[in-house]
Coordinates of C-alpha atoms in Angstrom, one line a residue:
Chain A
X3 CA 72.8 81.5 112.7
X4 CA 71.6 84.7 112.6
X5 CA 72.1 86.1 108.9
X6 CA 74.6 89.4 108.6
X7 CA 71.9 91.5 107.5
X8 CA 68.4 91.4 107.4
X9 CA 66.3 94.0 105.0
X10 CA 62.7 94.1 105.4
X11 CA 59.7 95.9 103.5
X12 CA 62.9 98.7 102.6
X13 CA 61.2 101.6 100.4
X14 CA 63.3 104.8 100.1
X15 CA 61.8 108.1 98.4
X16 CA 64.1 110.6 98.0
X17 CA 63.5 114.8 98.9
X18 CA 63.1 115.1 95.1
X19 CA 60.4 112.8 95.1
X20 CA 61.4 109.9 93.4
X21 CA 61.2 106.6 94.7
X22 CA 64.2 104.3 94.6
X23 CA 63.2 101.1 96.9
X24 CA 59.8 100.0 97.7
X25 CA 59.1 96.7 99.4
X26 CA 62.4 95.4 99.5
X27 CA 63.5 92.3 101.7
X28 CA 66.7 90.8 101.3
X29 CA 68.8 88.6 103.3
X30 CA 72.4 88.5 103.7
X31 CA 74.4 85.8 105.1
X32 CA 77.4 85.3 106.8
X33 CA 79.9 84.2 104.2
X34 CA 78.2 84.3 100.7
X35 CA 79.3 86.4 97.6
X36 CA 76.0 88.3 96.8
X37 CA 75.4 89.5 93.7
X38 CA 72.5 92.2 93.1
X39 CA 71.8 92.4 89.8
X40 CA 69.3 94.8 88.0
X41 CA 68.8 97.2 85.3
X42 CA 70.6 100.5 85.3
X43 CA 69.0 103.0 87.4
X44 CA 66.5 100.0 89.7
X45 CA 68.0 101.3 92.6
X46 CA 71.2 99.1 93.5
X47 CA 73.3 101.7 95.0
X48 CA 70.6 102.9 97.0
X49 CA 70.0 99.7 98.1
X50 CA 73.8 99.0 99.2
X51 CA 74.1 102.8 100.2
X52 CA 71.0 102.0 103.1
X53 CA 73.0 98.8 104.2
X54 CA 76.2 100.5 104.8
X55 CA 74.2 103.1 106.7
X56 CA 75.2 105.9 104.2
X57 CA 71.5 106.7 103.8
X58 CA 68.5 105.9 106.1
X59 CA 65.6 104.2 104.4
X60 CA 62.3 105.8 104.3
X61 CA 60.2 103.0 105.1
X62 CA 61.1 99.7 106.3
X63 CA 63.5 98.6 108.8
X64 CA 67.1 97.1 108.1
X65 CA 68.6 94.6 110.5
X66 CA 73.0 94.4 110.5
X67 CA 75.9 93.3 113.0
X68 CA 78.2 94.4 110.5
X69 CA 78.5 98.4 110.9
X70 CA 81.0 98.7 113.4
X71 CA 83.7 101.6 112.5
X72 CA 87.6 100.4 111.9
X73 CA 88.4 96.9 112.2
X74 CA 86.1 94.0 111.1
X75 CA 83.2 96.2 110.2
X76 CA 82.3 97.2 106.2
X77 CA 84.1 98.4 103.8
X78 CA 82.8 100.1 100.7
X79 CA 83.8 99.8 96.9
X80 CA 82.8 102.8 94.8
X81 CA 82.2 102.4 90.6
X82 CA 85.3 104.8 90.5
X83 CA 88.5 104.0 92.6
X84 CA 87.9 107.3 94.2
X85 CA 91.2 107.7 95.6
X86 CA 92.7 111.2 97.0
X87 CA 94.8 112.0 94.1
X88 CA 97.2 114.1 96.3
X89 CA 98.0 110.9 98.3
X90 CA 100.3 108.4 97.6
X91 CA 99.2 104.3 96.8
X92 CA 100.7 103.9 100.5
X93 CA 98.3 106.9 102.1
X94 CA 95.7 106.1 100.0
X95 CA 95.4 102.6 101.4
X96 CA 96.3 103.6 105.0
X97 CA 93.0 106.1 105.3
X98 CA 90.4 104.0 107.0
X99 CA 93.4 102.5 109.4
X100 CA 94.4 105.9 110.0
X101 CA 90.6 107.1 111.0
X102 CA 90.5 104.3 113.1
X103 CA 93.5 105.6 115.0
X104 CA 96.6 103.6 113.7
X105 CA 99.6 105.1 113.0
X106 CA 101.2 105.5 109.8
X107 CA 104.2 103.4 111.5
X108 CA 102.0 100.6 112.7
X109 CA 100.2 100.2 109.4
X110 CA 103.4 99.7 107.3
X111 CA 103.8 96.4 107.5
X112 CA 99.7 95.7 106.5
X113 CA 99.8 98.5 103.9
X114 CA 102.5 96.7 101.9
X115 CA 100.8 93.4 102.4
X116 CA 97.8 94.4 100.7
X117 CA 99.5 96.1 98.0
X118 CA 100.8 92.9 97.5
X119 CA 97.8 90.9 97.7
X120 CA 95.7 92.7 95.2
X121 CA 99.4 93.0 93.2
X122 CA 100.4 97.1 93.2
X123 CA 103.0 96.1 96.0
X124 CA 105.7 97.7 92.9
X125 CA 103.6 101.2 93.3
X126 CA 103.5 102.2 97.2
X127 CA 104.8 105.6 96.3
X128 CA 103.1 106.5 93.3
X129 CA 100.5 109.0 92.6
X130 CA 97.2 107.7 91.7
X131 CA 97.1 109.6 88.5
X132 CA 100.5 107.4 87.3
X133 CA 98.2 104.6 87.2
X134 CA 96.2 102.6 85.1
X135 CA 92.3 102.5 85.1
X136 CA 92.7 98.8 86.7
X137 CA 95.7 99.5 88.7
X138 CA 93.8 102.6 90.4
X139 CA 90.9 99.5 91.0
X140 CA 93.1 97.3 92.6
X141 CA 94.0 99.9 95.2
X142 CA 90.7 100.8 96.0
X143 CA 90.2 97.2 96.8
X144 CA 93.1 97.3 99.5
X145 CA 91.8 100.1 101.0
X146 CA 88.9 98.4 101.9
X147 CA 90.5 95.2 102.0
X148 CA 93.0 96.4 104.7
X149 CA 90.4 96.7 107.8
X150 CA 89.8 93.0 107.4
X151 CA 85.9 93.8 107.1
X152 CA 83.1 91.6 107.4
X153 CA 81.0 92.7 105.0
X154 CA 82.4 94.2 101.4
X155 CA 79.9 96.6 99.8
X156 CA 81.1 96.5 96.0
X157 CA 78.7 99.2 93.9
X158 CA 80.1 97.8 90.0
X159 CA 83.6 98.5 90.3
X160 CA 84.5 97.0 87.1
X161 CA 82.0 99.0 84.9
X162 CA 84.5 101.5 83.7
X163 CA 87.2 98.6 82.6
X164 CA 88.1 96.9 79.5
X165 CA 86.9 93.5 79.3
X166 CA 90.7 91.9 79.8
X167 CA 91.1 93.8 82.9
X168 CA 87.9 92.8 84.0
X169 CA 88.3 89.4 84.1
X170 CA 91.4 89.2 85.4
X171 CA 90.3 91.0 88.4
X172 CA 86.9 88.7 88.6
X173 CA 89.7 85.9 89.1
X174 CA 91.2 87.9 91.6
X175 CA 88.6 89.0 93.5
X176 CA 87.1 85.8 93.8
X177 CA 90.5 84.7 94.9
X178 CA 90.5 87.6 98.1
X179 CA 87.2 86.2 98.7
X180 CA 88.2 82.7 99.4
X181 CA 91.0 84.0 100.8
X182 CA 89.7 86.7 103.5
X183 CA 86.3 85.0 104.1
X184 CA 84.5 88.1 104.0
X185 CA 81.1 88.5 102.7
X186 CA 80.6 90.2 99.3
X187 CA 77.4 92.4 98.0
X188 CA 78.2 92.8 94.5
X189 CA 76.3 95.1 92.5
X190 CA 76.3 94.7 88.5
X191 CA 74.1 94.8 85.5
X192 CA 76.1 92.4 83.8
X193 CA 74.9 88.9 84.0
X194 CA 77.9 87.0 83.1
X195 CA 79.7 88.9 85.9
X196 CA 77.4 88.4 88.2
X197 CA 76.8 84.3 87.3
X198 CA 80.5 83.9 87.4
X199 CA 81.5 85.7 90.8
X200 CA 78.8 85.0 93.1
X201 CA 77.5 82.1 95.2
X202 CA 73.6 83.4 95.2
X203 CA 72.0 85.9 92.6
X204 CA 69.4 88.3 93.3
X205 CA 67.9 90.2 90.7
X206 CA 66.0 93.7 91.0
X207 CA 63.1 95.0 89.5
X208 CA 62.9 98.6 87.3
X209 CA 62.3 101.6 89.5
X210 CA 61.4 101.9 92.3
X211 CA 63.5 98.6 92.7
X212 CA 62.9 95.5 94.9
X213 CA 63.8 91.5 94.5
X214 CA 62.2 90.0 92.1
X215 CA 64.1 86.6 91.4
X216 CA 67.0 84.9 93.5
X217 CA 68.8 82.1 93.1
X218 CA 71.9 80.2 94.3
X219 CA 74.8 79.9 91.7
X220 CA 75.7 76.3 92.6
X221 CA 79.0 76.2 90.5
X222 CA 82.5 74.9 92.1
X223 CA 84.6 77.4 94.6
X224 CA 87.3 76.8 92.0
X225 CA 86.7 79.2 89.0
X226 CA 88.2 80.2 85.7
X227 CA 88.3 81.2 82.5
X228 CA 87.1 77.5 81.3
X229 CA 84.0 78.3 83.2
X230 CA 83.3 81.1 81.0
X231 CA 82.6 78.5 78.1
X232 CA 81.0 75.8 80.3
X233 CA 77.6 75.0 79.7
X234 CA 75.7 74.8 82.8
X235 CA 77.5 78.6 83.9
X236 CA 75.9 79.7 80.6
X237 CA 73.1 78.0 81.5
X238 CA 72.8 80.1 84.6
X239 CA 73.6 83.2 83.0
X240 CA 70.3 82.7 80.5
X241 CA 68.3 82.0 83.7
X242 CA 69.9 85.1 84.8
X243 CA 69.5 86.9 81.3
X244 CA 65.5 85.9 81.2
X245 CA 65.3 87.0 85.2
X246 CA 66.6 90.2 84.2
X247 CA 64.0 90.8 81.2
X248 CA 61.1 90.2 83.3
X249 CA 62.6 92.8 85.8
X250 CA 63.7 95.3 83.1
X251 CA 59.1 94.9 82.5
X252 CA 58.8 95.0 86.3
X253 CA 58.8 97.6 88.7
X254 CA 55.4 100.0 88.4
X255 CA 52.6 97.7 90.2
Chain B
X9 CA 106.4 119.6 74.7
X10 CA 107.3 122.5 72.8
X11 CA 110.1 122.4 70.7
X12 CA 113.1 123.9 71.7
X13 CA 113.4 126.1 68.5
X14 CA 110.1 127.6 69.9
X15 CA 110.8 127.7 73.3
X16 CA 113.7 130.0 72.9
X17 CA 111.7 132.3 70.2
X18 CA 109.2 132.7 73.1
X19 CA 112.1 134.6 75.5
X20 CA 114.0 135.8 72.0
X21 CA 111.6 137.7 70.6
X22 CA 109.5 139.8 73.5
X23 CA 113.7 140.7 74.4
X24 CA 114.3 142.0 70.8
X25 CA 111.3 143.6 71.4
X26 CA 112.0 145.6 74.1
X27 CA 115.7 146.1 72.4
X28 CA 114.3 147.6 69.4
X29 CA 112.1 149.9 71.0
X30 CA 115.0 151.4 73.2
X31 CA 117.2 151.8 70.1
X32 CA 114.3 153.5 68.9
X33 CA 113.0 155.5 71.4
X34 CA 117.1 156.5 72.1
X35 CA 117.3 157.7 68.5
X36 CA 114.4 159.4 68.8
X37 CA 115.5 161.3 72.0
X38 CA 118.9 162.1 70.3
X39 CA 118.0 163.1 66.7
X40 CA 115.2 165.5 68.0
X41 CA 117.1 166.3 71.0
X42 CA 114.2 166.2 73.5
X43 CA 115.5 167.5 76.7
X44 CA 114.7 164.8 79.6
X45 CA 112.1 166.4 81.3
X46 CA 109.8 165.9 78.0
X47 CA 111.0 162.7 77.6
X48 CA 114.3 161.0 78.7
X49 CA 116.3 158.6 76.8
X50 CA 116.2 155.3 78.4
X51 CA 120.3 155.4 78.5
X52 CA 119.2 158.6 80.8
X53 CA 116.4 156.3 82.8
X54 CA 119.0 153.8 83.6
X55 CA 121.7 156.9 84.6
X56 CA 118.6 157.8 86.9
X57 CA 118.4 154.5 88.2
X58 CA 121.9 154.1 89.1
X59 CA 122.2 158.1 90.6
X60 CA 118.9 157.3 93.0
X61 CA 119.6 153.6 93.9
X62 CA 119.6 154.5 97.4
X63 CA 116.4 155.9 97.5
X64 CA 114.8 154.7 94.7
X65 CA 115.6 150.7 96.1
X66 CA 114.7 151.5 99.5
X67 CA 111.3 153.0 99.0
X68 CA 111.0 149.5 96.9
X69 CA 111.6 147.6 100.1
X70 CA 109.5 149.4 102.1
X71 CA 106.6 148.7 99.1
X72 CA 107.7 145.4 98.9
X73 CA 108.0 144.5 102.9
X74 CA 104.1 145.9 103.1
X75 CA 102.9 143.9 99.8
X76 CA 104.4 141.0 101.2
X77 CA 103.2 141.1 104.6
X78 CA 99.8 142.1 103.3
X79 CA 99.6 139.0 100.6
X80 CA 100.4 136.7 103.5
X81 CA 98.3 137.6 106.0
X82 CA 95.3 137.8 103.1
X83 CA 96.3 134.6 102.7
X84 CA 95.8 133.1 105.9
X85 CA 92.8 135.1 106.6
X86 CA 91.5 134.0 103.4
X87 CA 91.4 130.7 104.2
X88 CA 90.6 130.2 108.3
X89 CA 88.0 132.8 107.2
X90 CA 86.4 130.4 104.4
X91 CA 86.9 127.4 106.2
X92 CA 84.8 129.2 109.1
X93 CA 81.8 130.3 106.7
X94 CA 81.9 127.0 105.4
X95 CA 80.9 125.4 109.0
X96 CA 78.1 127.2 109.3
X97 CA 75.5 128.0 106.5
X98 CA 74.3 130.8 108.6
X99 CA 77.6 132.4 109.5
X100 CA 77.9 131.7 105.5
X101 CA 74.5 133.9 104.9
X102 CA 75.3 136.3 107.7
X103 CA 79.3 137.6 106.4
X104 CA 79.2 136.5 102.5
X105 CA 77.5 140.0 101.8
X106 CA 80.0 141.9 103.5
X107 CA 82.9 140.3 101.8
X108 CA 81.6 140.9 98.2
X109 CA 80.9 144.6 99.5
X110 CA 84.6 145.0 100.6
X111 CA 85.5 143.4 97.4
X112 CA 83.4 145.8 94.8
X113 CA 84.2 149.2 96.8
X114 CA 87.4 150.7 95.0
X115 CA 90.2 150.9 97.1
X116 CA 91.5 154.3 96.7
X117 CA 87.5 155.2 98.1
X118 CA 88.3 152.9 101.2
X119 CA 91.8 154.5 101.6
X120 CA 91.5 157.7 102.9
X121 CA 89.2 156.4 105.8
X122 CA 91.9 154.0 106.9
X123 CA 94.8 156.5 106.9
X124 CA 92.6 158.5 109.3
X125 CA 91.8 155.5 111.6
X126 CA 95.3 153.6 110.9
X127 CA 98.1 156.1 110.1
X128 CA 99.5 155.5 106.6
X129 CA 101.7 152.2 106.9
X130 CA 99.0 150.3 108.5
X131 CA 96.6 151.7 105.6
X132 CA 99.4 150.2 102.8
X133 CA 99.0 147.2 104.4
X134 CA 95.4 146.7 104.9
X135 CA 94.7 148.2 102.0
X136 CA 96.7 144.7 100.3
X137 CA 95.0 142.6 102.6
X138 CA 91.6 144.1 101.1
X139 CA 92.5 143.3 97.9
X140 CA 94.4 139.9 98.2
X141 CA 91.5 138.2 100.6
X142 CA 88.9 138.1 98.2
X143 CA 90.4 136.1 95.1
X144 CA 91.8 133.8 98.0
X145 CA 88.0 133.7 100.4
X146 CA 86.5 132.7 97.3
X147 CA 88.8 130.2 95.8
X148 CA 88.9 128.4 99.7
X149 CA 85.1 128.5 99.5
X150 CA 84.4 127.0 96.2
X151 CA 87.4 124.5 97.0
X152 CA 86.3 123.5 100.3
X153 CA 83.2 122.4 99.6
X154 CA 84.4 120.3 96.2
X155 CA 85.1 117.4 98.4
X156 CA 84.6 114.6 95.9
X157 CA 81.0 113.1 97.9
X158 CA 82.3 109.5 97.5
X159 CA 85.4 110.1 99.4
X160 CA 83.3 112.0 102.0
X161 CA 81.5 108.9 102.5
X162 CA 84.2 106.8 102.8
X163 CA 85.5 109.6 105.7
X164 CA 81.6 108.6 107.5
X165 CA 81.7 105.1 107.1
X166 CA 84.9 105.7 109.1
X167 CA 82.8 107.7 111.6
X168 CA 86.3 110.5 111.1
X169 CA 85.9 113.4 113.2
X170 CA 85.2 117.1 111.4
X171 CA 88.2 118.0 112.4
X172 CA 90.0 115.2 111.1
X173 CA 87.4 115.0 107.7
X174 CA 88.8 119.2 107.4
X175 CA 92.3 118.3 107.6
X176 CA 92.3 115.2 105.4
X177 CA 89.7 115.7 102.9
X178 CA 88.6 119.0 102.7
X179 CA 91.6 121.3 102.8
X180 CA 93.3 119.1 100.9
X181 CA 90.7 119.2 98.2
X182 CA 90.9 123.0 98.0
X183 CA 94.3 123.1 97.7
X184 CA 93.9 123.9 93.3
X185 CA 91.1 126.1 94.4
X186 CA 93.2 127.8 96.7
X187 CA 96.0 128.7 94.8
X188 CA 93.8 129.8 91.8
X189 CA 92.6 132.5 94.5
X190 CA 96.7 133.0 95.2
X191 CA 97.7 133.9 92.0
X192 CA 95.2 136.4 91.1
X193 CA 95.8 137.5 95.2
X194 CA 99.3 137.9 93.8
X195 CA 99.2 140.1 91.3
X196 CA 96.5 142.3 92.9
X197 CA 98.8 143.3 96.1
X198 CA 101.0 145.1 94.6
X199 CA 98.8 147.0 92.7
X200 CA 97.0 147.7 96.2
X201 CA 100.3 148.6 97.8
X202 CA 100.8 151.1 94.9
X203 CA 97.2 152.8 95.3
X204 CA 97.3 153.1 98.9
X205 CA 100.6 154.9 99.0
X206 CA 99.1 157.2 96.2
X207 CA 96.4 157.8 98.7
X208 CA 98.2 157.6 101.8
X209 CA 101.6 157.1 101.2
X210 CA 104.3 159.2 103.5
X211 CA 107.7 161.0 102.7
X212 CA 110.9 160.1 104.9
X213 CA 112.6 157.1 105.5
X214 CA 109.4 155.0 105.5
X215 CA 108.7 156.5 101.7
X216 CA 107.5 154.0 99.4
X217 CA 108.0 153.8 96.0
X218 CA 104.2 155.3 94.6
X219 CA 105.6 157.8 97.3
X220 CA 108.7 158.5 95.4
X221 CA 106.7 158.4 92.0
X222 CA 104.2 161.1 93.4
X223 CA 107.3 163.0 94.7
X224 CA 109.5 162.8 91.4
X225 CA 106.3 164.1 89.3
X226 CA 105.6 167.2 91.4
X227 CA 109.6 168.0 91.1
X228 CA 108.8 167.1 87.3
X229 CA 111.9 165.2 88.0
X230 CA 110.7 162.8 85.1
X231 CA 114.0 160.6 84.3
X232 CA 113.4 159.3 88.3
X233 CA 109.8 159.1 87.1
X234 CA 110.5 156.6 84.8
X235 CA 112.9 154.4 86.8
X236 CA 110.7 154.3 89.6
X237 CA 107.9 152.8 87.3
X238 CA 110.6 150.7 85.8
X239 CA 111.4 149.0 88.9
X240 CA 107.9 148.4 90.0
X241 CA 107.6 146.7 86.7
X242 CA 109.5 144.4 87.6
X243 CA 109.0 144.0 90.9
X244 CA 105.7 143.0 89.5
X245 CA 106.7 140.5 87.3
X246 CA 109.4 138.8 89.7
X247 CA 106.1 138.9 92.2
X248 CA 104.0 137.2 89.6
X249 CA 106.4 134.5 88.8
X250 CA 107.5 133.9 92.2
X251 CA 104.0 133.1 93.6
X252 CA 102.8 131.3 89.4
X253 CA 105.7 128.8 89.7
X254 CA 105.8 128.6 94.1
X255 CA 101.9 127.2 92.8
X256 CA 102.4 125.2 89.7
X257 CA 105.2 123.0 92.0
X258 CA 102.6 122.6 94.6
X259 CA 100.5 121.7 92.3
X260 CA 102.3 118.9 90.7
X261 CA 100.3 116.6 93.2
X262 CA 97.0 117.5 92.4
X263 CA 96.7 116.5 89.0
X264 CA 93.6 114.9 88.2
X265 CA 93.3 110.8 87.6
X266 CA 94.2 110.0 83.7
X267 CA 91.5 107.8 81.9
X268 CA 92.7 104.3 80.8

């Protein structure tokens, strides 16, 4: 099967001269929870920005099936909820079925079910500002959620949380990921994250970024918070940890 | 919240304020016995105000009718006008100039060129467009273009139309901008309408009330005087808090995401 997408020799220099990618080749599968790991500023969210298509590498070429507009396409998760705060939850959720041309009528009945889903279904008509941090999060998630993408772009949405919220809605996530099918591109700089959500691991080198390690996370589909204390996940997570220190030495060659 | 104790000092004490000053200034008047075209007592301002309702309330109208009709057109024009310089850098290059020149030229220099071109009503009510559009141009500008830019890429990924990307995301995200530009727009029209009728302002039935003022002071007719600045007072400030609170409900909406 062909994979989802393919990145190949991806360098991207930016107007201001500095160099984000260079030599990056990454493959994406249909199906897998991807995590990109890295340290801060390598170059992730350039790196998920190219493969939505929301910036045009500068070298390189980038093979995907999975940017189709509306339904089924990708969907993209920001590190802040980024929600219109002059919308409702509701009209929030509804935007990318209402670019693609659904009514606000039609969408209803989907709206409230991913409410429900990522558990906000009480807050339809609320402002985003009488939220929570997490609560604001969770929405964002439907959003995306609600065109029933193929691919979920995810650029560390739980960096801003508190560590309680945060793993609760690791749990969750996972959970919509069984759940939908979808595939996941995760990008984090925490390894424990990263080892605990995802089904392969690829870790990025310092500026200008590109894959230095990967490897499959071959724990069991169920996951919880006993994992979090089992030995071979911390195992993983210090294969992870030392992946991460070579990269964090990386990057110039 | 404020307490109530000092919520009701903050309406108690500009009123005893004012109530002290009148007692004053009415003792003063009576003890010195100043006759009232020196200086009328404010029990004579308010016999004024009562004797010239009829004209003194009408010529408000008319002031009020133009300020209002000027505010609202600036209003619209301010913002089809921004969101037009804002589709086009070089339309933005091309007109910005002008708009800051229209802006910084005083308006009773610009006033008696309009009154030759547009007779003197029309001049009253360009003359509050003039100075209403600004505040409201550059508040649209500034607010149309503070789109947050990870919203604007969620409107691309959805491949949304400009029109539809301008009507859901932009305008909506110069809304506080917008009315920032309102509320100084507000306060500035009336004080356009005022200097434009100084400038151009008519007699007869179409008299407004800088009209009347003019008028009162060359008859040294100084208790009308007085109650035709009165009433422009607070036309002002029923203006202002008209358009301050009409905004701050609007606004309710737009408050920005709390952390936590």
């Amino acid at each position: 099967m062909a994979p989802l997408v393919r990145l190949a020799g991806v360098g991207k220099t930016f107007d201001t001269g500095v160099t984000a990618l260079s030599g990056l080749d990454l493959t994406i599968d249909e199906g897998e929870f991807l995590s990109l790991l890295g340290p801060s500023g390598c170059g992730k969210t350039t790196a998920l920005r190219i493969i939505a298509g929301l910036d045009a590498p500068t070298e390189g070429a980038i093979e995907t099936t999975a940017r189709t507009a509306g339904e089924g396409g990708l969907s993209f998760v920001f590190q802040d909820p980024t929600l219109m705060p002059w919308a409702t939850v509701a009209d929030n959720v509804w935007l990318p079925l209402r670019l693609a041309g659904v009514s606000r009528r039609d969408a209803a009945a989907r709206i409230q079910a991913e409410l429900a889903r990522v558990g906000v279904a009480d807050f339809a008509k609320a402002l985003p500002h009488e939220l929570s941090g997490g609560m604001r999060m969770r929405v964002a998630i439907a959003r995306a959620l609600i065109t029933r993408p193929r691919l979920l772009l995810m650029d560390e949405p739980f960096a801003a949380l508190d560590e309680i919220t945060r793993f609760r809605l690791n749990d969750d996530l996972r959970g919509l990921w069984r759940e939908t099918g979808c595939t996941v591109v995760f990008v984090t700089h925490s390894v424990y994250e990263s080892v605990y959500l995802s089904t392969r691991l690829a870790v990025m080198t310092r500026r200008p970024g590109r894959i230095l390690h990967e490897f499959s996370v071959d724990l069991p589909a169920e996951r919880n918070e006993a994992l979090r204390r089992d030995q071979f996940y911390l195992d993983l997570c210090a294969q992870a940890s030392a992946a991460l220190a070579r990269a964090q030495g990386e990057g110039v060659r | 919240m404020r307490r109530p104790a000092h919520r009701l000092a903050t309406v108690l004490l500009p009123v005893g304020v004012l109530a002290l000053t009148g007692l004053f200034w009415e003792a003063l008047v009576r003890h010195y016995a100043i006759p009232p075209y020196k200086l009328p007592a404010p029990t004579r301002i308010a016999q004024a105000l009562a004797e010239d309702a009829p004209l003194l309330f009408g010529a408000l109208a008319v002031t009020l009718r133009l300020t209002v009709a000027g505010f609202a057109a600036a209003l619209v024009g301010g913002v089809v006008l921004a969101i037009l310089l804002t589709r086009s850098r070089w339309a933005a290059l091309a007109f910005s100039p002008y708009a800051v020149i229209l802006q910084v030229t005083p308006l009773v220099a610009i006033a008696p060129i309009l009154v030759i071109y547009a007779g003197p009503t029309a001049t009253i009510y360009l003359s509050v467009f003039i100075v209403a559009f600004f505040p409201v141009l550059a508040g649209a500008m500034a607010g149309l273009r503070s789109a947050d830019p990870q919203l604007a890429d969620l409107f691309a990924l959805g491949r949304a139309s400009p029109w539809r990307r301008l009507l859901l995301l932009e305008l909506p995200s110069a809304v506080p901008f917008i009315l920032a530009g309102v509320r100084t727009a507000g306060g500035l029209s009336l004080i356009g309408a005022i200097v434009a009728e100084f400038v151009a302002g008519s007699g007869g039935s179409d008299a407004g009330l800088a009209y009347r003022i003019v008028e009162a002071s060359y008859r040294l007719n100084v208790p009308r005087l007085f109650a035709a600045v009165a009433l422009i007072c607070a036309a002002g400030l029923v203006l202002y808090a008209a358009v301050a609170l009409s905004c701050a409900a609007l606004l309710r909406r737009w408050q920005p995401d709390r952390r936590g």
